[in-house]
PDB file of C-alpha atoms in Angstrom:
ATOM      1  CA  MET S  28      -0.069  -0.222   0.285  1.00  0.00           C
ATOM      2  CA  ARG S  29       2.872   2.450  -0.043  1.00  0.00           C
ATOM      3  CA  LEU S  30       1.478   3.428  -3.767  1.00  0.00           C
ATOM      4  CA  ALA S  31      -1.629   5.031  -1.145  1.00  0.00           C
ATOM      5  CA  PRO S  32      -4.576   4.794  -4.104  1.00  0.00           C
ATOM      6  CA  ARG S  33      -6.998   6.292  -3.990  1.00  0.00           C
ATOM      7  CA  LYS S  34      -9.176   3.236  -6.306  1.00  0.00           C
ATOM      8  CA  ILE S  35      -8.798  -0.147  -6.938  1.00  0.00           C
ATOM      9  CA  VAL S  36     -10.421  -2.061  -9.441  1.00  0.00           C
ATOM     10  CA  PHE S  37     -10.401  -5.577 -11.309  1.00  0.00           C
ATOM     11  CA  THR S  38     -10.935  -5.392 -14.449  1.00  0.00           C
ATOM     12  CA  GLY S  39     -10.833  -7.841 -17.444  1.00  0.00           C
ATOM     13  CA  GLY S  40     -12.030  -9.611 -19.184  1.00  0.00           C
ATOM     14  CA  GLU S  41     -14.047 -11.161 -16.535  1.00  0.00           C
ATOM     15  CA  PRO S  42     -12.083 -10.946 -12.705  1.00  0.00           C
ATOM     16  CA  LEU S  43     -14.281 -13.932 -12.180  1.00  0.00           C
ATOM     17  CA  LEU S  44     -13.406 -16.288 -13.708  1.00  0.00           C
ATOM     18  CA  ARG S  45      -9.880 -16.307 -11.845  1.00  0.00           C
ATOM     19  CA  ALA S  46      -9.745 -19.089  -8.988  1.00  0.00           C
ATOM     20  CA  ASP S  47      -8.199 -17.254  -6.994  1.00  0.00           C
ATOM     21  CA  ILE S  48     -10.005 -14.305  -6.720  1.00  0.00           C
ATOM     22  CA  LEU S  49     -11.502 -14.327  -3.160  1.00  0.00           C
ATOM     23  CA  GLU S  50      -7.911 -14.782  -2.679  1.00  0.00           C
ATOM     24  CA  LEU S  51      -6.628 -11.689  -3.834  1.00  0.00           C
ATOM     25  CA  LEU S  52      -9.078  -9.136  -3.115  1.00  0.00           C
ATOM     26  CA  ALA S  53      -9.319 -10.910   0.855  1.00  0.00           C
ATOM     27  CA  GLY S  54      -4.914 -10.272   0.335  1.00  0.00           C
ATOM     28  CA  LEU S  55      -5.916  -6.505  -0.310  1.00  0.00           C
ATOM     29  CA  ARG S  56      -8.088  -5.951   3.181  1.00  0.00           C
ATOM     30  CA  ALA S  57      -5.707  -7.051   4.698  1.00  0.00           C
ATOM     31  CA  ALA S  58      -3.119  -4.888   3.451  1.00  0.00           C
ATOM     32  CA  ASP S  59      -5.486  -1.930   4.590  1.00  0.00           C
ATOM     33  CA  ALA S  60      -7.256  -2.841   7.883  1.00  0.00           C
ATOM     34  CA  ASP S  61      -7.280   1.445   7.362  1.00  0.00           C
ATOM     35  CA  ARG S  62     -10.068   1.060   4.844  1.00  0.00           C
ATOM     36  CA  LYS S  63      -8.031   3.896   2.854  1.00  0.00           C
ATOM     37  CA  VAL S  64      -7.947   2.527  -0.847  1.00  0.00           C
ATOM     38  CA  LEU S  65     -11.606   1.935  -2.376  1.00  0.00           C
ATOM     39  CA  CYS S  66     -11.924  -1.804  -3.647  1.00  0.00           C
ATOM     40  CA  CYS S  67     -14.017  -1.897  -7.487  1.00  0.00           C
ATOM     41  CA  LEU S  68     -15.318  -5.615  -8.993  1.00  0.00           C
ATOM     42  CA  ASN S  69     -16.733  -4.877 -12.611  1.00  0.00           C
ATOM     43  CA  THR S  70     -17.909  -8.344 -13.182  1.00  0.00           C
ATOM     44  CA  ASN S  71     -20.623  -9.516 -16.681  1.00  0.00           C
ATOM     45  CA  GLY S  72     -22.509 -11.306 -13.812  1.00  0.00           C
ATOM     46  CA  HIS S  73     -22.153 -14.316 -15.713  1.00  0.00           C
ATOM     47  CA  LEU S  74     -21.116 -15.929 -12.859  1.00  0.00           C
ATOM     48  CA  VAL S  75     -22.433 -14.421  -9.860  1.00  0.00           C
ATOM     49  CA  THR S  76     -24.651 -16.715  -7.647  1.00  0.00           C
ATOM     50  CA  GLU S  77     -26.159 -15.819  -4.502  1.00  0.00           C
ATOM     51  CA  LYS S  78     -23.008 -17.390  -2.489  1.00  0.00           C
ATOM     52  CA  LEU S  79     -20.598 -15.557  -4.191  1.00  0.00           C
ATOM     53  CA  ALA S  80     -22.128 -12.488  -3.780  1.00  0.00           C
ATOM     54  CA  ARG S  81     -22.479 -13.575  -0.861  1.00  0.00           C
ATOM     55  CA  ASP S  82     -18.221 -14.096  -0.327  1.00  0.00           C
ATOM     56  CA  LEU S  83     -18.071 -10.493  -1.931  1.00  0.00           C
ATOM     57  CA  VAL S  84     -19.669  -8.434   1.225  1.00  0.00           C
ATOM     58  CA  GLY S  85     -16.580  -6.953   3.306  1.00  0.00           C
ATOM     59  CA  LEU S  86     -13.628  -7.774  -0.254  1.00  0.00           C
ATOM     60  CA  VAL S  87     -15.034  -5.266  -2.099  1.00  0.00           C
ATOM     61  CA  ASP S  88     -16.780  -1.853  -1.179  1.00  0.00           C
ATOM     62  CA  GLU S  89     -18.172  -1.853  -4.498  1.00  0.00           C
ATOM     63  CA  VAL S  90     -19.500  -3.994  -7.926  1.00  0.00           C
ATOM     64  CA  ARG S  91     -20.941  -2.982 -11.134  1.00  0.00           C
ATOM     65  CA  VAL S  92     -22.791  -5.620 -13.110  1.00  0.00           C
ATOM     66  CA  SER S  93     -22.279  -4.423 -17.256  1.00  0.00           C
ATOM     67  CA  LEU S  94     -25.564  -3.218 -19.229  1.00  0.00           C
ATOM     68  CA  ASP S  95     -26.010  -1.846 -22.223  1.00  0.00           C
ATOM     69  CA  ALA S  96     -30.100  -1.997 -22.937  1.00  0.00           C
ATOM     70  CA  LEU S  97     -32.881  -3.823 -23.234  1.00  0.00           C
ATOM     71  CA  PRO S  98     -32.392  -7.969 -24.478  1.00  0.00           C
ATOM     72  CA  LYS S  99     -31.952  -7.682 -27.833  1.00  0.00           C
ATOM     73  CA  ARG S 100     -29.672  -4.902 -28.728  1.00  0.00           C
ATOM     74  CA  ASN S 101     -27.258  -5.504 -25.492  1.00  0.00           C
ATOM     75  CA  ASP S 102     -26.756  -9.148 -25.928  1.00  0.00           C
ATOM     76  CA  ALA S 103     -25.829  -8.544 -30.403  1.00  0.00           C
ATOM     77  CA  LEU S 104     -23.524  -6.193 -28.891  1.00  0.00           C
ATOM     78  CA  ARG S 105     -22.738  -8.180 -25.472  1.00  0.00           C
ATOM     79  CA  GLY S 106     -23.110 -11.742 -25.282  1.00  0.00           C
ATOM     80  CA  GLU S 107     -26.374 -14.383 -25.631  1.00  0.00           C
ATOM     81  CA  GLY S 108     -27.775 -14.315 -22.301  1.00  0.00           C
ATOM     82  CA  ASN S 109     -25.932 -11.661 -21.066  1.00  0.00           C
ATOM     83  CA  PHE S 110     -28.518  -9.820 -20.373  1.00  0.00           C
ATOM     84  CA  ASP S 111     -30.289 -11.995 -18.324  1.00  0.00           C
ATOM     85  CA  SER S 112     -26.871 -12.729 -16.470  1.00  0.00           C
ATOM     86  CA  ALA S 113     -26.645  -9.396 -16.106  1.00  0.00           C
ATOM     87  CA  LEU S 114     -29.749  -8.592 -14.557  1.00  0.00           C
ATOM     88  CA  ARG S 115     -29.151 -12.684 -11.999  1.00  0.00           C
ATOM     89  CA  ALA S 116     -26.563 -10.921 -11.192  1.00  0.00           C
ATOM     90  CA  LEU S 117     -27.912  -7.780 -10.234  1.00  0.00           C
ATOM     91  CA  GLU S 118     -30.688  -9.243  -7.985  1.00  0.00           C
ATOM     92  CA  CYS S 119     -28.038 -11.565  -6.177  1.00  0.00           C
ATOM     93  CA  PHE S 120     -25.953  -9.038  -5.190  1.00  0.00           C
ATOM     94  CA  HIS S 121     -29.345  -6.917  -3.960  1.00  0.00           C
ATOM     95  CA  SER S 122     -30.314 -10.105  -2.331  1.00  0.00           C
ATOM     96  CA  VAL S 123     -27.478 -10.582  -0.039  1.00  0.00           C
ATOM     97  CA  GLY S 124     -28.133  -6.362   0.818  1.00  0.00           C
ATOM     98  CA  PHE S 125     -25.242  -5.153  -1.087  1.00  0.00           C
ATOM     99  CA  GLU S 126     -26.780  -2.444  -3.844  1.00  0.00           C
ATOM    100  CA  PRO S 127     -24.120  -3.380  -6.544  1.00  0.00           C
ATOM    101  CA  LYS S 128     -24.138  -0.503  -9.417  1.00  0.00           C
ATOM    102  CA  VAL S 129     -25.231  -1.300 -12.829  1.00  0.00           C
ATOM    103  CA  LEU S 130     -22.614  -0.110 -15.410  1.00  0.00           C
ATOM    104  CA  VAL S 131     -23.438   0.992 -18.888  1.00  0.00           C
ATOM    105  CA  THR S 132     -21.518   2.427 -21.371  1.00  0.00           C
ATOM    106  CA  VAL S 133     -23.725   3.882 -24.016  1.00  0.00           C
ATOM    107  CA  THR S 134     -23.498   3.433 -27.578  1.00  0.00           C
ATOM    108  CA  SER S 135     -24.616   4.796 -30.644  1.00  0.00           C
ATOM    109  CA  GLU S 136     -26.411   1.730 -30.920  1.00  0.00           C
ATOM    110  CA  SER S 137     -27.535   1.222 -27.279  1.00  0.00           C
ATOM    111  CA  LEU S 138     -29.123   5.254 -27.095  1.00  0.00           C
ATOM    112  CA  PRO S 139     -32.425   3.542 -28.799  1.00  0.00           C
ATOM    113  CA  ASP S 140     -32.739   1.762 -25.630  1.00  0.00           C
ATOM    114  CA  LEU S 141     -31.390   4.290 -22.709  1.00  0.00           C
ATOM    115  CA  GLU S 142     -34.443   5.496 -21.077  1.00  0.00           C
ATOM    116  CA  GLU S 143     -36.532   2.022 -21.358  1.00  0.00           C
ATOM    117  CA  LEU S 144     -32.644   0.747 -19.465  1.00  0.00           C
ATOM    118  CA  ILE S 145     -32.982   3.219 -16.543  1.00  0.00           C
ATOM    119  CA  CYS S 146     -36.723   3.210 -15.794  1.00  0.00           C
ATOM    120  CA  LEU S 147     -36.898  -0.356 -16.787  1.00  0.00           C
ATOM    121  CA  LEU S 148     -33.804  -0.884 -13.593  1.00  0.00           C
ATOM    122  CA  VAL S 149     -35.437   1.913 -11.384  1.00  0.00           C
ATOM    123  CA  SER S 150     -37.891   0.288 -10.916  1.00  0.00           C
ATOM    124  CA  MET S 151     -35.625  -3.148  -9.891  1.00  0.00           C
ATOM    125  CA  LYS S 152     -34.895  -0.797  -7.690  1.00  0.00           C
ATOM    126  CA  PHE S 153     -31.504  -0.595  -8.890  1.00  0.00           C
ATOM    127  CA  THR S 154     -30.912   3.547  -8.616  1.00  0.00           C
ATOM    128  CA  ARG S 155     -26.792   3.448  -8.784  1.00  0.00           C
ATOM    129  CA  ILE S 156     -26.327   3.771 -12.472  1.00  0.00           C
ATOM    130  CA  ASN S 157     -23.307   4.197 -14.096  1.00  0.00           C
ATOM    131  CA  LEU S 158     -23.201   6.058 -17.798  1.00  0.00           C
ATOM    132  CA  ASN S 159     -20.249   5.909 -19.596  1.00  0.00           C
ATOM    133  CA  GLY S 160     -20.247   6.666 -23.595  1.00  0.00           C
ATOM    134  CA  PHE S 161     -18.505   4.749 -26.027  1.00  0.00           C
ATOM    135  CA  ARG S 162     -14.999   5.433 -25.983  1.00  0.00           C
ATOM    136  CA  PRO S 163     -13.127   4.458 -29.621  1.00  0.00           C
ATOM    137  CA  ILE S 164      -9.580   2.812 -28.140  1.00  0.00           C
ATOM    138  CA  GLY S 165      -8.407  -0.731 -28.116  1.00  0.00           C
ATOM    139  CA  ARG S 166     -11.065  -2.875 -29.407  1.00  0.00           C
ATOM    140  CA  GLY S 167     -13.271  -0.105 -30.980  1.00  0.00           C
ATOM    141  CA  SER S 168     -10.733   1.961 -32.668  1.00  0.00           C
ATOM    142  CA  LYS S 169     -11.694   1.168 -34.914  1.00  0.00           C
ATOM    143  CA  ARG S 170     -15.689   1.523 -34.041  1.00  0.00           C
ATOM    144  CA  SER S 171     -15.964   6.021 -34.450  1.00  0.00           C
ATOM    145  CA  GLU S 172     -19.497   5.263 -35.564  1.00  0.00           C
ATOM    146  CA  LEU S 173     -20.099   3.873 -32.563  1.00  0.00           C
ATOM    147  CA  VAL S 174     -19.793   7.034 -30.038  1.00  0.00           C
ATOM    148  CA  ALA S 175     -23.259   8.378 -29.565  1.00  0.00           C
ATOM    149  CA  ASP S 176     -24.618  11.803 -30.272  1.00  0.00           C
ATOM    150  CA  LEU S 177     -24.104  13.696 -26.255  1.00  0.00           C
ATOM    151  CA  ASP S 178     -27.491  16.073 -26.747  1.00  0.00           C
ATOM    152  CA  MET S 179     -29.109  13.013 -27.994  1.00  0.00           C
ATOM    153  CA  THR S 180     -27.712  11.256 -24.476  1.00  0.00           C
ATOM    154  CA  ARG S 181     -28.854  13.705 -22.910  1.00  0.00           C
ATOM    155  CA  ASN S 182     -32.679  14.392 -23.855  1.00  0.00           C
ATOM    156  CA  SER S 183     -32.897  10.161 -22.272  1.00  0.00           C
ATOM    157  CA  VAL S 184     -31.896  11.138 -19.723  1.00  0.00           C
ATOM    158  CA  SER S 185     -33.970  13.831 -18.579  1.00  0.00           C
ATOM    159  CA  ARG S 186     -36.203  11.858 -20.553  1.00  0.00           C
ATOM    160  CA  ALA S 187     -36.054   8.710 -17.472  1.00  0.00           C
ATOM    161  CA  TRP S 188     -35.524  10.784 -14.644  1.00  0.00           C
ATOM    162  CA  ASN S 189     -38.462  12.817 -14.740  1.00  0.00           C
ATOM    163  CA  ARG S 190     -40.493   9.071 -16.515  1.00  0.00           C
ATOM    164  CA  CYS S 191     -38.944   7.527 -13.063  1.00  0.00           C
ATOM    165  CA  PHE S 192     -38.905  10.414  -9.994  1.00  0.00           C
ATOM    166  CA  PRO S 193     -42.590  12.622 -11.470  1.00  0.00           C
ATOM    167  CA  ASN S 194     -43.329  14.452  -8.439  1.00  0.00           C
ATOM    168  CA  ASP S 195     -39.272  15.371  -7.492  1.00  0.00           C
ATOM    169  CA  PRO S 196     -38.418  19.098  -7.928  1.00  0.00           C
ATOM    170  CA  ARG S 197     -34.397  18.876  -8.293  1.00  0.00           C
ATOM    171  CA  SER S 198     -34.600  18.938 -12.764  1.00  0.00           C
ATOM    172  CA  HIS S 199     -32.053  16.359 -13.694  1.00  0.00           C
ATOM    173  CA  LYS S 200     -29.919  17.538 -16.351  1.00  0.00           C
ATOM    174  CA  CYS S 201     -26.811  15.469 -18.144  1.00  0.00           C
ATOM    175  CA  PRO S 202     -23.353  17.448 -17.146  1.00  0.00           C
ATOM    176  CA  SER S 203     -22.091  18.949 -19.608  1.00  0.00           C
ATOM    177  CA  PRO S 204     -18.027  17.658 -20.123  1.00  0.00           C
ATOM    178  CA  GLU S 205     -15.712  19.848 -18.673  1.00  0.00           C
ATOM    179  CA  GLU S 206     -12.635  20.747 -21.914  1.00  0.00           C
ATOM    180  CA  GLN S 207     -10.458  17.803 -22.129  1.00  0.00           C
ATOM    181  CA  SER S 208      -6.951  17.813 -21.070  1.00  0.00           C
ATOM    182  CA  HIS S 209      -5.876  14.800 -21.048  1.00  0.00           C
ATOM    183  CA  CYS S 210      -7.317  11.859 -21.032  1.00  0.00           C
ATOM    184  CA  GLY S 211      -6.150   9.858 -17.914  1.00  0.00           C
ATOM    185  CA  VAL S 212      -3.515   8.522 -18.779  1.00  0.00           C
ATOM    186  CA  GLY S 213      -0.155   8.134 -16.482  1.00  0.00           C
ATOM    187  CA  SER S 214      -3.317   7.675 -13.704  1.00  0.00           C
ATOM    188  CA  PHE S 215      -3.413   3.718 -14.691  1.00  0.00           C
ATOM    189  CA  LEU S 216      -1.341   0.567 -15.362  1.00  0.00           C
ATOM    190  CA  ASN S 217      -1.036  -2.269 -17.870  1.00  0.00           C
ATOM    191  CA  ILE S 218       0.461  -5.361 -16.312  1.00  0.00           C
ATOM    192  CA  MET S 219       2.059  -8.494 -19.331  1.00  0.00           C
ATOM    193  CA  PRO S 220       2.594 -11.198 -17.990  1.00  0.00           C
ATOM    194  CA  ASP S 221       6.059 -10.991 -18.802  1.00  0.00           C
ATOM    195  CA  GLY S 222       6.190  -8.842 -16.126  1.00  0.00           C
ATOM    196  CA  ASP S 223       6.534  -6.021 -18.487  1.00  0.00           C
ATOM    197  CA  VAL S 224       3.860  -2.165 -16.919  1.00  0.00           C
ATOM    198  CA  PHE S 225       3.731   0.104 -19.184  1.00  0.00           C
ATOM    199  CA  PRO S 226       0.658   2.536 -19.062  1.00  0.00           C
ATOM    200  CA  CYS S 227      -2.449   1.534 -20.844  1.00  0.00           C
ATOM    201  CA  HIS S 228      -3.234  -1.286 -22.333  1.00  0.00           C
ATOM    202  CA  VAL S 229      -3.049   0.946 -26.506  1.00  0.00           C
ATOM    203  CA  LEU S 230       0.113   2.140 -25.047  1.00  0.00           C
ATOM    204  CA  THR S 231       2.259  -1.009 -25.439  1.00  0.00           C
ATOM    205  CA  TYR S 232       5.575   0.348 -27.849  1.00  0.00           C
ATOM    206  CA  SER S 233       9.032  -0.273 -26.704  1.00  0.00           C
ATOM    207  CA  GLU S 234       9.844   3.400 -26.294  1.00  0.00           C
ATOM    208  CA  PHE S 235       6.672   3.159 -22.960  1.00  0.00           C
ATOM    209  CA  ARG S 236       7.950   0.099 -20.731  1.00  0.00           C
ATOM    210  CA  CYS S 237       7.891   1.411 -16.712  1.00  0.00           C
ATOM    211  CA  GLY S 238       9.675  -1.235 -15.905  1.00  0.00           C
ATOM    212  CA  ASN S 239       9.411  -4.989 -15.265  1.00  0.00           C
ATOM    213  CA  VAL S 240       7.670  -6.058 -11.815  1.00  0.00           C
ATOM    214  CA  ARG S 241       9.596  -9.206 -11.476  1.00  0.00           C
ATOM    215  CA  HIS S 242      13.194  -6.862 -11.103  1.00  0.00           C
ATOM    216  CA  GLN S 243      11.302  -4.195  -9.176  1.00  0.00           C
ATOM    217  CA  SER S 244       8.498  -3.271  -6.797  1.00  0.00           C
ATOM    218  CA  LEU S 245       5.695  -1.165  -8.646  1.00  0.00           C
ATOM    219  CA  TYR S 246       6.503   1.539  -5.783  1.00  0.00           C
ATOM    220  CA  GLU S 247      10.101   2.089  -7.350  1.00  0.00           C
ATOM    221  CA  ILE S 248       8.221   1.800 -10.647  1.00  0.00           C
ATOM    222  CA  CYS S 249       5.847   4.779 -10.614  1.00  0.00           C
ATOM    223  CA  ARG S 250       8.204   6.997  -9.177  1.00  0.00           C
ATOM    224  CA  ARG S 251       6.368  10.538 -10.379  1.00  0.00           C
ATOM    225  CA  VAL S 252       9.423  10.997 -11.621  1.00  0.00           C
ATOM    226  CA  GLY S 253       8.914   8.886 -14.261  1.00  0.00           C
ATOM    227  CA  LEU S 254       7.966   8.360 -17.195  1.00  0.00           C
ATOM    228  CA  LEU S 255       4.774   7.778 -15.589  1.00  0.00           C
ATOM    229  CA  GLY S 256       4.930  11.440 -13.358  1.00  0.00           C
ATOM    230  CA  GLN S 257       5.346  13.224 -17.001  1.00  0.00           C
ATOM    231  CA  LEU S 258       2.235  11.504 -19.177  1.00  0.00           C
ATOM    232  CA  VAL S 259       0.394  12.560 -16.037  1.00  0.00           C
ATOM    233  CA  ALA S 260       1.451  15.900 -16.451  1.00  0.00           C
ATOM    234  CA  LEU S 261       1.075  16.051 -19.882  1.00  0.00           C
ATOM    235  CA  ASP S 262      -1.202  19.013 -20.967  1.00  0.00           C
ATOM    236  CA  PHE S 263      -3.148  17.357 -24.285  1.00  0.00           C
ATOM    237  CA  ARG S 264      -4.863  21.590 -25.100  1.00  0.00           C
ATOM    238  CA  GLY S 265      -0.902  22.812 -24.713  1.00  0.00           C
ATOM    239  CA  LEU S 266       0.347  19.631 -26.780  1.00  0.00           C
ATOM    240  CA  ALA S 267      -2.008  20.249 -30.084  1.00  0.00           C
ATOM    241  CA  PRO S 268      -0.653  23.375 -31.559  1.00  0.00           C
ATOM    242  CA  GLN S 269       2.058  22.676 -31.672  1.00  0.00           C
ATOM    243  CA  HIS S 270       1.337  19.545 -34.510  1.00  0.00           C
ATOM    244  CA  PRO S 271      -1.262  19.613 -37.270  1.00  0.00           C
ATOM    245  CA  LEU S 272      -1.996  15.986 -36.211  1.00  0.00           C
ATOM    246  CA  LEU S 273      -1.811  16.035 -33.307  1.00  0.00           C
ATOM    247  CA  ALA S 274      -5.811  18.091 -33.184  1.00  0.00           C
ATOM    248  CA  PRO S 275      -7.462  14.829 -32.486  1.00  0.00           C
ATOM    249  CA  LEU S 276      -6.180  15.741 -28.969  1.00  0.00           C
ATOM    250  CA  THR S 277      -8.242  18.247 -27.626  1.00  0.00           C
ATOM    251  CA  LEU S 278     -11.283  16.177 -28.427  1.00  0.00           C
ATOM    252  CA  PRO S 279     -13.694  14.299 -26.703  1.00  0.00           C
ATOM    253  CA  HIS S 280     -13.088  11.279 -25.958  1.00  0.00           C
ATOM    254  CA  THR S 281      -9.711  11.221 -27.188  1.00  0.00           C
ATOM    255  CA  CYS S 282      -7.408   8.241 -26.362  1.00  0.00           C
ATOM    256  CA  MET S 283      -3.174   9.113 -26.626  1.00  0.00           C
ATOM    257  CA  GLY S 284      -2.252   5.898 -28.334  1.00  0.00           C
ATOM    258  CA  ASN S 285      -4.217   6.536 -30.697  1.00  0.00           C
ATOM    259  CA  VAL S 286      -3.008   9.090 -31.876  1.00  0.00           C
ATOM    260  CA  TYR S 287       0.494   8.214 -31.450  1.00  0.00           C
ATOM    261  CA  ARG S 288       0.272   5.179 -33.345  1.00  0.00           C
ATOM    262  CA  LYS S 289      -0.082   7.754 -36.060  1.00  0.00           C
ATOM    263  CA  THR S 290       2.610  10.452 -34.760  1.00  0.00           C
ATOM    264  CA  ARG S 291       5.107   7.965 -33.498  1.00  0.00           C
ATOM    265  CA  SER S 292       7.527   9.676 -35.234  1.00  0.00           C
ATOM    266  CA  LEU S 293       6.751  13.357 -34.415  1.00  0.00           C
ATOM    267  CA  PRO S 294       9.775  14.547 -31.921  1.00  0.00           C
ATOM    268  CA  ILE S 295       7.684  16.708 -30.275  1.00  0.00           C
ATOM    269  CA  TRP S 296       6.945  12.963 -28.526  1.00  0.00           C
ATOM    270  CA  ARG S 297      10.787  13.167 -26.678  1.00  0.00           C
ATOM    271  CA  ARG S 298      10.421  17.111 -26.739  1.00  0.00           C
ATOM    272  CA  ASN S 299       7.293  16.343 -24.387  1.00  0.00           C
ATOM    273  CA  LEU S 300       7.728  13.005 -22.258  1.00  0.00           C
ATOM    274  CA  PRO S 301      11.685  12.935 -21.841  1.00  0.00           C
ATOM    275  CA  ALA S 302      11.663   9.677 -20.049  1.00  0.00           C
ATOM    276  CA  LEU S 303      11.242   7.796 -24.066  1.00  0.00           C
ATOM    277  CA  LEU S 304      12.992   5.448 -24.406  1.00  0.00           C
ATOM    278  CA  SER S 305      15.016   5.081 -26.689  1.00  0.00           C
ATOM    279  CA  SER S 306      13.052   3.089 -29.979  1.00  0.00           C
ATOM    280  CA  ASP S 307      13.654   3.177 -34.023  1.00  0.00           C
ATOM    281  CA  PRO S 308       9.872   3.598 -34.458  1.00  0.00           C
TER     282      PRO S 308
END
């Protein structure tokens, strides 16, 4: 716990596929006796049973179950049977007194269901709903058409709020996105099977190798005077004007890794990130 993280998220893939997941969570709890770290678990719900839900009580602070749309559209995106599995998982957690969070990724394909999905969840007493806009990164880097229209998303949420809480005097509006200065790079870690550590799952180029957990502690690797610290301090708004190809850094939902892939040879990167390892693009 020397890193003093504010939050640790177990995700995947599907973290519940690990046979030792309860042991890992228990070990984290033992190392954080003062409960200073928020422990979260993301799951698609397929492996959740009432027993497992009960076992997770006390080991995690928050469980997020992924559910993006009503059955037809949801299962087209996430696989046959996912909608029913996610609802069963939510009900399992609710039955043992653990209020789960529904993690909704809003895409252009799922957006038509958003209003009805929210109303359905509220009717089932699931009111902790987290909406995330689709970001074209990783496997979705070539699916920019899945980015949902922000105004339509806001309207769907507002209609759902008014239907579910007609007597609530408060009006509900989706917050406007703040001017983007960063995508969060440097605040996350991607650890490869060989122990190599990279800033995220997109920036796995050799020059972004931050260290190796088989030879160094994470505390040493995460020193803020190194590459990770420089990435955290990087201001996209200040970087973008330095070259026309970097202009996308100022757009919402921009992943630095996608921009870097197309501009890797520009000397601008090493001027702004002097801790980058030498490489031959």
